[in-house]
Short mmCIF file of C-alpha atoms and ligand atoms in Angstrom, two decimals:
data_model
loop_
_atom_site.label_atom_id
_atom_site.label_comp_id
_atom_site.label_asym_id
_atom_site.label_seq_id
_atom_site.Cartn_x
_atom_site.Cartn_y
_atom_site.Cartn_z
CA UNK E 14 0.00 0.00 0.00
CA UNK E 15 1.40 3.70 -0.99
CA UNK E 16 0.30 6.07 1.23
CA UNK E 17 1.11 10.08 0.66
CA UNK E 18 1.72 11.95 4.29
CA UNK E 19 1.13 15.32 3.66
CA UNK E 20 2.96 17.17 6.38
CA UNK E 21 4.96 14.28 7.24
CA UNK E 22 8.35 16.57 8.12
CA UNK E 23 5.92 17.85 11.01
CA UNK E 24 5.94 16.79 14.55
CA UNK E 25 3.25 14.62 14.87
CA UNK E 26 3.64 13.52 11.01
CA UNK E 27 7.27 12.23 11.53
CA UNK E 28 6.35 10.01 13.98
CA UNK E 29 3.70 8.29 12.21
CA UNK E 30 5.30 8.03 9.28
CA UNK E 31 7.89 6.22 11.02
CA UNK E 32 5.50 3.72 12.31
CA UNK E 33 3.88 3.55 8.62
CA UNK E 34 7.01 2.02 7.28
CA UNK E 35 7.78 -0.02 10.29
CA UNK E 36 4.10 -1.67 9.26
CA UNK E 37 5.33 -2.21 5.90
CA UNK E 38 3.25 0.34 4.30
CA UNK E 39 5.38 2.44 1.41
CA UNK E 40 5.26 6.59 2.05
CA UNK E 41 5.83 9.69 0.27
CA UNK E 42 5.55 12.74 2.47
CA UNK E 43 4.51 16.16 1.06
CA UNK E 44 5.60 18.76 2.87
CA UNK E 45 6.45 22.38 2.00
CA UNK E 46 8.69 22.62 5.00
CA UNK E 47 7.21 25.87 6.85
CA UNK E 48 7.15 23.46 9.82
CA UNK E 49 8.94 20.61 8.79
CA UNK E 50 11.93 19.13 8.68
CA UNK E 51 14.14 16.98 6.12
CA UNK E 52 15.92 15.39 9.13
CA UNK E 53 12.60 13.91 10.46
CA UNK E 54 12.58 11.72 7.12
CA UNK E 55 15.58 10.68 6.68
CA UNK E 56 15.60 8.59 3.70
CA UNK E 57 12.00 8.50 3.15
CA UNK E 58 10.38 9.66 -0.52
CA UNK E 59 9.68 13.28 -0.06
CA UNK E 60 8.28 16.12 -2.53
CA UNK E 61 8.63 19.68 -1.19
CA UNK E 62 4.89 21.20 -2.28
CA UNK E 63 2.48 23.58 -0.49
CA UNK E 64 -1.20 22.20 -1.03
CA UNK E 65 -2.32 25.91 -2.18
CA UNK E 66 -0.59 24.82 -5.22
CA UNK E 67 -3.24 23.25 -7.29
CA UNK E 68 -0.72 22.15 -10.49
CA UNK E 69 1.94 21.04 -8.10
CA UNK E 70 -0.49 18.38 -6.22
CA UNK E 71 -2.12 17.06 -9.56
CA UNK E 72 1.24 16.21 -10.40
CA UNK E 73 2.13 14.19 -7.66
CA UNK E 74 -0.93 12.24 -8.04
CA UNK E 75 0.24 11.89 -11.59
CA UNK E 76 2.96 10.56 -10.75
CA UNK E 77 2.63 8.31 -8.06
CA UNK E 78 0.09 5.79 -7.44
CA UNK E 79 -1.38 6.10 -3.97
CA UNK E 80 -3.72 4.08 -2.11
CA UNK E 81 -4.63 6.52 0.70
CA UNK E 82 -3.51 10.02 1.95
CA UNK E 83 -3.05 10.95 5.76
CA UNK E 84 -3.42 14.60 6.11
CA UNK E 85 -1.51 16.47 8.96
CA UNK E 86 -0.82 19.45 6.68
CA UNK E 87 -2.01 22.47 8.48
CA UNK E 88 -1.02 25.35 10.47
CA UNK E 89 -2.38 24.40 14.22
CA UNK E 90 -1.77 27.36 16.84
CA UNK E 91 -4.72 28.31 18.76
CA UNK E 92 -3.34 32.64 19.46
CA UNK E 93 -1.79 32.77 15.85
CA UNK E 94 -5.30 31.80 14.56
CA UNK E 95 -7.18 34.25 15.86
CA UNK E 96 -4.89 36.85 15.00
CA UNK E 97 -4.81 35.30 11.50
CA UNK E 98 -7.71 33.79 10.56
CA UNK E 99 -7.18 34.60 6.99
CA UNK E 100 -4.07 32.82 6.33
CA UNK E 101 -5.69 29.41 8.13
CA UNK E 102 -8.69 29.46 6.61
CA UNK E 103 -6.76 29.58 3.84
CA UNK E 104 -4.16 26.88 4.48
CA UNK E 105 -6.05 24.47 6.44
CA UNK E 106 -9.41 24.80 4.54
CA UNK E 107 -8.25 25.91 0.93
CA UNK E 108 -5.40 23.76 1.00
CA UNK E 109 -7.70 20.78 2.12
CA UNK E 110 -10.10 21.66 -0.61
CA UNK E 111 -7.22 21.47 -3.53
CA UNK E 112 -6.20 17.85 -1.70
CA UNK E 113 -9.56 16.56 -1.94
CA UNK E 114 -9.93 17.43 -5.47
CA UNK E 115 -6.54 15.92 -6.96
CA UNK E 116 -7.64 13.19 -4.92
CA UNK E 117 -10.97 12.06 -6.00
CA UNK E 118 -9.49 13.56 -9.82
CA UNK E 119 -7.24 10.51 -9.70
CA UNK E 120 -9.60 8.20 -8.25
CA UNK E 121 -8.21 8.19 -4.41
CA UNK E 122 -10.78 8.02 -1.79
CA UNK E 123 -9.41 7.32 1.81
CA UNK E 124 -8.03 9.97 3.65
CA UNK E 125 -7.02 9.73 7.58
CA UNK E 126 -7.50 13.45 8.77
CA UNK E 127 -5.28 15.62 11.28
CA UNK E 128 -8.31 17.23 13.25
CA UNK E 129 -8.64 18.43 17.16
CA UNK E 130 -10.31 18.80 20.52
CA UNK E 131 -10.62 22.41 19.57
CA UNK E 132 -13.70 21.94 17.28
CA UNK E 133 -15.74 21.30 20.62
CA UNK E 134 -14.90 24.98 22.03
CA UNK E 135 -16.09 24.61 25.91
CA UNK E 136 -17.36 21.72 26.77
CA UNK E 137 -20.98 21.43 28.52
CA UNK E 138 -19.89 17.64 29.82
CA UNK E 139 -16.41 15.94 30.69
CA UNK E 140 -15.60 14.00 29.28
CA UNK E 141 -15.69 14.96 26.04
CA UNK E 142 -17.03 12.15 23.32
CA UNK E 143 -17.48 12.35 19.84
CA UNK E 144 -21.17 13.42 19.96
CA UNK E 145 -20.32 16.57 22.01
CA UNK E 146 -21.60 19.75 20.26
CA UNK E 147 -18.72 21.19 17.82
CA UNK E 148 -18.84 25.44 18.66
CA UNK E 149 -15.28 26.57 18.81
CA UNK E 150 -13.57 29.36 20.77
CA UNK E 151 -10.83 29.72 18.00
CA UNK E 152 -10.47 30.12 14.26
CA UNK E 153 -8.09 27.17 14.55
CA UNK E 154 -10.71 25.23 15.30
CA UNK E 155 -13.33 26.59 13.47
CA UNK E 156 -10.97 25.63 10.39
CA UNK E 157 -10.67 22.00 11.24
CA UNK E 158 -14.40 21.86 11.78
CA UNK E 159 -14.70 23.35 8.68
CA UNK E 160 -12.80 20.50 7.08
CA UNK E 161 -14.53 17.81 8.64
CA UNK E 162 -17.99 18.94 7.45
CA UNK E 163 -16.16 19.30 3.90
CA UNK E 164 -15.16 15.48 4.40
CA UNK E 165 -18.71 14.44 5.71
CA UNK E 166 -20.20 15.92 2.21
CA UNK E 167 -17.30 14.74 0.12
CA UNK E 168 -18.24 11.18 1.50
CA UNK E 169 -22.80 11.79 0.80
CA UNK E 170 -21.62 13.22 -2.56
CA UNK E 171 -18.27 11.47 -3.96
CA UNK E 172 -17.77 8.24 -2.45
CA UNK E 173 -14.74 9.12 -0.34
CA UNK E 174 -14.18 7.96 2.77
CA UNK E 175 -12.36 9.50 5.79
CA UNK E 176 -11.36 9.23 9.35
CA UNK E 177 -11.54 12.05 11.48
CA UNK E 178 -8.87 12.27 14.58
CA UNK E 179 -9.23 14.96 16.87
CA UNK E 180 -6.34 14.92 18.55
CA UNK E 181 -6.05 16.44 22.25
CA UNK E 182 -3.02 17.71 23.39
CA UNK E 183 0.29 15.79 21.76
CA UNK E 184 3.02 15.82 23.10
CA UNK E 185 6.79 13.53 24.19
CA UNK E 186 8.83 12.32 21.55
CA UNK E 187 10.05 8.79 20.04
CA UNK E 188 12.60 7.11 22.32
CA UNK E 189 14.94 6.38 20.17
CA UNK E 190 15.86 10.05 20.42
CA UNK E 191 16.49 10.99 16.98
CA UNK E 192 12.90 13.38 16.17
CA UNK E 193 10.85 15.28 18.51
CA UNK E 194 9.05 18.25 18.80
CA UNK E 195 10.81 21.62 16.87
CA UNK E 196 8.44 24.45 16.36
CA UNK E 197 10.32 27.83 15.93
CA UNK E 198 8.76 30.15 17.98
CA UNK E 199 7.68 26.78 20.39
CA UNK E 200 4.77 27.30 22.22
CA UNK E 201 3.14 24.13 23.22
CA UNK E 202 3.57 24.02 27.16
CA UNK E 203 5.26 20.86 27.36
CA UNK E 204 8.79 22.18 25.49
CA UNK E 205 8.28 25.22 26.86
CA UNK E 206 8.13 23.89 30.31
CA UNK E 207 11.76 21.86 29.28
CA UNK E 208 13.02 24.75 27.50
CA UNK E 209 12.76 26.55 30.92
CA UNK E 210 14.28 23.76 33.01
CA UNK E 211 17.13 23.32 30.63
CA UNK E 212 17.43 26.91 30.85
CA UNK E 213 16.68 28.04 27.36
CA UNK E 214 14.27 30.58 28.07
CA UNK E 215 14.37 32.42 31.54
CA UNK E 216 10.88 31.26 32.89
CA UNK E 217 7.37 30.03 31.49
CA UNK E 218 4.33 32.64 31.43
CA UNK E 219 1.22 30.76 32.91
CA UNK E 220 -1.34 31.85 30.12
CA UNK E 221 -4.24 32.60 32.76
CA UNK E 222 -4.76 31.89 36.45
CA UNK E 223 -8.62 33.14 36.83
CA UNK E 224 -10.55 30.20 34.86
CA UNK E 225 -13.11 27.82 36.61
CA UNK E 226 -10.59 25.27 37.67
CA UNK E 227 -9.44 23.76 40.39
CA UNK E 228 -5.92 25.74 40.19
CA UNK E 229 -6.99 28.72 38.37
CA UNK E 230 -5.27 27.59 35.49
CA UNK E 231 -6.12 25.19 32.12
CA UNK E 232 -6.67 21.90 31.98
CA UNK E 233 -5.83 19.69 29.47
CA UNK E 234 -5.23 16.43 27.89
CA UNK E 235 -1.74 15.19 26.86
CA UNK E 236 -1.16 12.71 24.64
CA UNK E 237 2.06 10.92 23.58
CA UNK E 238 2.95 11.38 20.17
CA UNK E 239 3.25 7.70 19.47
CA UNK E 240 0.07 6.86 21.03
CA UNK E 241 -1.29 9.08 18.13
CA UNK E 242 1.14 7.68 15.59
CA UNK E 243 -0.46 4.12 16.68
CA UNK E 244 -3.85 5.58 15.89
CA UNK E 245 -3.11 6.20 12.53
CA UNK E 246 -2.42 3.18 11.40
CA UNK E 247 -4.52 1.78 13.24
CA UNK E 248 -7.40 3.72 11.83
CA UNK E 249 -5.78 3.37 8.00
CA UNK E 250 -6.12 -0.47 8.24
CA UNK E 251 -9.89 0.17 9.48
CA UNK E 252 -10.51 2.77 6.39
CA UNK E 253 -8.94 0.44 3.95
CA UNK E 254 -10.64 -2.68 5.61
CA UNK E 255 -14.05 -1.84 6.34
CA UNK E 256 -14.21 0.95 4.17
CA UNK E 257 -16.61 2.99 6.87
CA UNK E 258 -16.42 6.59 7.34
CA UNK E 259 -15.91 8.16 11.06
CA UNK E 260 -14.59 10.39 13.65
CA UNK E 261 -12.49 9.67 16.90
CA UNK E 262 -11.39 11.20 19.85
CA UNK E 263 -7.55 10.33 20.81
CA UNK E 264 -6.66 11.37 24.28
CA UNK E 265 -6.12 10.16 27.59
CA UNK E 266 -9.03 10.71 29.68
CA UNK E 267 -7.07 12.41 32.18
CA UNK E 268 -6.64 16.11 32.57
CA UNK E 269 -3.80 18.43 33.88
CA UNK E 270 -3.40 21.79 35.00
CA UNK E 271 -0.59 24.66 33.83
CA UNK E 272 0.87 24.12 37.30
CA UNK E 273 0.20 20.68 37.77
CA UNK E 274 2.48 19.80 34.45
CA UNK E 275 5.11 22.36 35.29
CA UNK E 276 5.09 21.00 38.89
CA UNK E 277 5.42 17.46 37.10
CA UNK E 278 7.97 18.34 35.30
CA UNK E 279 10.23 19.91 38.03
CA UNK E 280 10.32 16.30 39.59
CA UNK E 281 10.51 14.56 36.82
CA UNK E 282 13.70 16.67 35.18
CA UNK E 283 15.04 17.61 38.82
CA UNK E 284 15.43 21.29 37.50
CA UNK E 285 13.65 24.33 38.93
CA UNK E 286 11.37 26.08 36.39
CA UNK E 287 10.91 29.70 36.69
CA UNK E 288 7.21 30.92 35.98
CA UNK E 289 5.28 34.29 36.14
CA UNK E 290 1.54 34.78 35.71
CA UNK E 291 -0.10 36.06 32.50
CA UNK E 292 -3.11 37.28 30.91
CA UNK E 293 -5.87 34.64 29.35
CA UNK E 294 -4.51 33.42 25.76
CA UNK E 295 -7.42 34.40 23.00
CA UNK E 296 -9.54 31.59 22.25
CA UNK E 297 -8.62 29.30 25.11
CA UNK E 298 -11.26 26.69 26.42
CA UNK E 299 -10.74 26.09 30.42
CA UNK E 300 -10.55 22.62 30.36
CA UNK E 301 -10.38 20.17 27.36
CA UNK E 302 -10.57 16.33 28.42
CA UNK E 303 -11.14 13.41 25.70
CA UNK E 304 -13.23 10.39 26.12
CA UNK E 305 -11.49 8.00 23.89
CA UNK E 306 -13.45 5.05 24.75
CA UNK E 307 -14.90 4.69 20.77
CA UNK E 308 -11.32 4.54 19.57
CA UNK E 309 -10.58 1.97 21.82
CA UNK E 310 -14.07 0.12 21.35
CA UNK E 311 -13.78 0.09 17.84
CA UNK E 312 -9.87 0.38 16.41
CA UNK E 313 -8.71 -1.58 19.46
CA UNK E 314 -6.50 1.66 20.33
CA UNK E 315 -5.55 2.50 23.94
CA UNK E 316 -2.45 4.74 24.94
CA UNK E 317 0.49 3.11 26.05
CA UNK E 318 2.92 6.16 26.67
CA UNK E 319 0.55 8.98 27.85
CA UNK E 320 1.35 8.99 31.70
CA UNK E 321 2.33 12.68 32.15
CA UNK E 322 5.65 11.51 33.74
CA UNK E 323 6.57 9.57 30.38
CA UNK E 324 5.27 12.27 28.22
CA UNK E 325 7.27 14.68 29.77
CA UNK E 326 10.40 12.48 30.26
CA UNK E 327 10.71 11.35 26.63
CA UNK E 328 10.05 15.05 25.40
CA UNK E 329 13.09 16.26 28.34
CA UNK E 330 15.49 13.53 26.62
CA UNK E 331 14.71 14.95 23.31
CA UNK E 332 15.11 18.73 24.15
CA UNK E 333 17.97 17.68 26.30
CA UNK E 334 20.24 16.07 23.47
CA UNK E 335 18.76 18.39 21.00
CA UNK E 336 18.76 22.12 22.37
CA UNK E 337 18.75 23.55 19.35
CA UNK E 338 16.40 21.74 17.90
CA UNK E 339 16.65 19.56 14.57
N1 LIG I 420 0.20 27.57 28.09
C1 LIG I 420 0.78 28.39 29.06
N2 LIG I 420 2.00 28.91 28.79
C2 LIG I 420 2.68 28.67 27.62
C3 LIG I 420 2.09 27.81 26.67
C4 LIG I 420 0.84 27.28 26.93
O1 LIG I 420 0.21 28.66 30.10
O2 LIG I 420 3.80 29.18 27.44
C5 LIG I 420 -1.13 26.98 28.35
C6 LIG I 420 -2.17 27.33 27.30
O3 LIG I 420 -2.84 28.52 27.64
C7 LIG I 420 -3.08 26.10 27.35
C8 LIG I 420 -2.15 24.96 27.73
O4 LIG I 420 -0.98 25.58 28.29
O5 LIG I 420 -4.02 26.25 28.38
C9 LIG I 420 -1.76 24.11 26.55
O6 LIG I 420 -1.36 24.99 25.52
P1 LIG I 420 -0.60 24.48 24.22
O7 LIG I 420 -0.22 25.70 23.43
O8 LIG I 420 0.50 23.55 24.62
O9 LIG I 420 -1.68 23.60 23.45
P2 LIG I 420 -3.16 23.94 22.90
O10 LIG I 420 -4.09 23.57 24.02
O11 LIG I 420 -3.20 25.37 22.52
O12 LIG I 420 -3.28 23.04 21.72
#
């Protein structure tokens, strides 16, 4: 089986791609690199394309035969979006659009989609399944929802079939030490957290202390990185195999504060970390917590990595033998 990654040189992307191939499935990874990273993929089939560019995708698919697409693609940070709503809409949206199109063009019709907790905005019940209402706080959000209604009438209209994985918080990094996590500016909590142990950065701004929590600050759900790399093939064999269309939550089922994963992560790296109190973040839900009970009932998938001490342990070794990143 062929399968195209688009954003593949990404965090998330990298990982999965390397558990692709250890399944025995052949890649390609699009990516045009504005996150990415050629060291990630080492050795592994690559075209550098952005998926706003309609003639560059229609050749690909011209020129390779693929089976299925996963889709990470997409830009994915909650205060840039709502400063820029423009440029996700059209990156994330657009971009998905043009996808879709060379797909079903050349006759492709599974895709495994990149999507997120942040299409249920705040949530009325915790934990948060699948049939929870979808009203976003941000315009990240709002994009990815936008996408997964676009799939849901692709598949009435077109035939094509999809799996939806909203993803809550990922985070850690692949043992073996050789990718992680590399955003430039970072500003995911967890390697922000180790950046300020390792003394990178001179302390970590708590992004709110005033929401209805039990610490004042937000609560969320952290997932390891190749839990979520599991999921995907796990969820590719169900597209290809049963064929049947759907959407799954992939977290944890347990939530953790700001403080409680910076406290965490003090015992767990033995450093101090420096922190000072901030204003709310834009577009910020309180507390995000997944039930992933339907991914486990029906792809068999439960996390194996996600304790917060692991997460935050494989992500410190990372960060620790890679300071500057890739
Ligand atoms: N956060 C924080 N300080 C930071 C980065 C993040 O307090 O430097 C908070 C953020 O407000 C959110 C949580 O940590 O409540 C997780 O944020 P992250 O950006 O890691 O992921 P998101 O939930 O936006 O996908």
């Amino acid at each position: 089986m062929n399968i195209l990654v688009c954003g593949g040189a990404g965090y998330i992307g990298s990982h999965t791609v390397r558990r692709l191939i250890k399944e025995g499935y052949e890649v390609l990874v699009l990516d045009n690199l504005c996150n990415g990273h050629m060291s990630a993929i080492a050795g592994i089939p690559f075209v550098n394309a952005d998926l706003c560019d309609q003639s560059a995708l229609k050749q690909v698919f011209h020129d390779h035969k693929i089976d299925a697409v996963i889709h990470f693609a997409a830009y994915a940070l909650v205060g840039e979006s709502m400063g820029q709503p423009d440029i996700y809409y059209r990156n994330n949206v657009v971009g998905t659009l043009n996808l879709l199109e060379s797909m079903l063009s050349t006759g492709v019709k599974h895709m495994v989609f990149s999507s997120t907790a942040a299409v249920y905005g705040d949530p009325l019940q915790l934990p948060i399944s699948e049939d929870h209402r979808t009203v976003p706080t941000n315009a990240y959000g709002a994009t990815k929802l936008a996408v997964e209604e676009m799939l849901r009438w692709f598949g009435q209209a077109f035939g094509l079939k999809y799996t939806s994985l909203r993803f809550f918080n990922a985070a850690g990094a692949d043992p073996a030490g050789d990718i992680g996590e590399d955003h430039d500016p970072e500003t995911h909590l967890i390697p922000v957290v180790i950046k300020a142990a390792l003394g990178l950065i001179p302390h970590v701004k708590i992004l709110g202390t005033d929401y209805l929590t039990r610490d004042g600050t937000c609560i969320r759900d952290y997932i390891h990185v190749l839990d979520l790399a599991d999921a995907h093939v796990l969820a590719l064999k169900m597209l290809l195999g049963e064929g049947r269309s759907a959407v799954y939550n992939l977290g944890s089922g347990e939530g953790y504060s700001v403080r409680e994963v910076i406290k965490t992560a003090e015992e767990v790296t033995g450093r101090m970390v420096r922190t000072i109190e901030g204003d709310r973040r834009m577009g910020d839900p309180a507390v995000l917590v997944a039930s992933a009970e339907k991914a486990e009932r029906e792809l068999g998938w439960k996390p194996e990595c996600s304790r917060l001490e692991t997460l935050i342990y494989t992500a410190w070794e990372w960060h620790r033998e890679n300071p500057g990143g890739y």
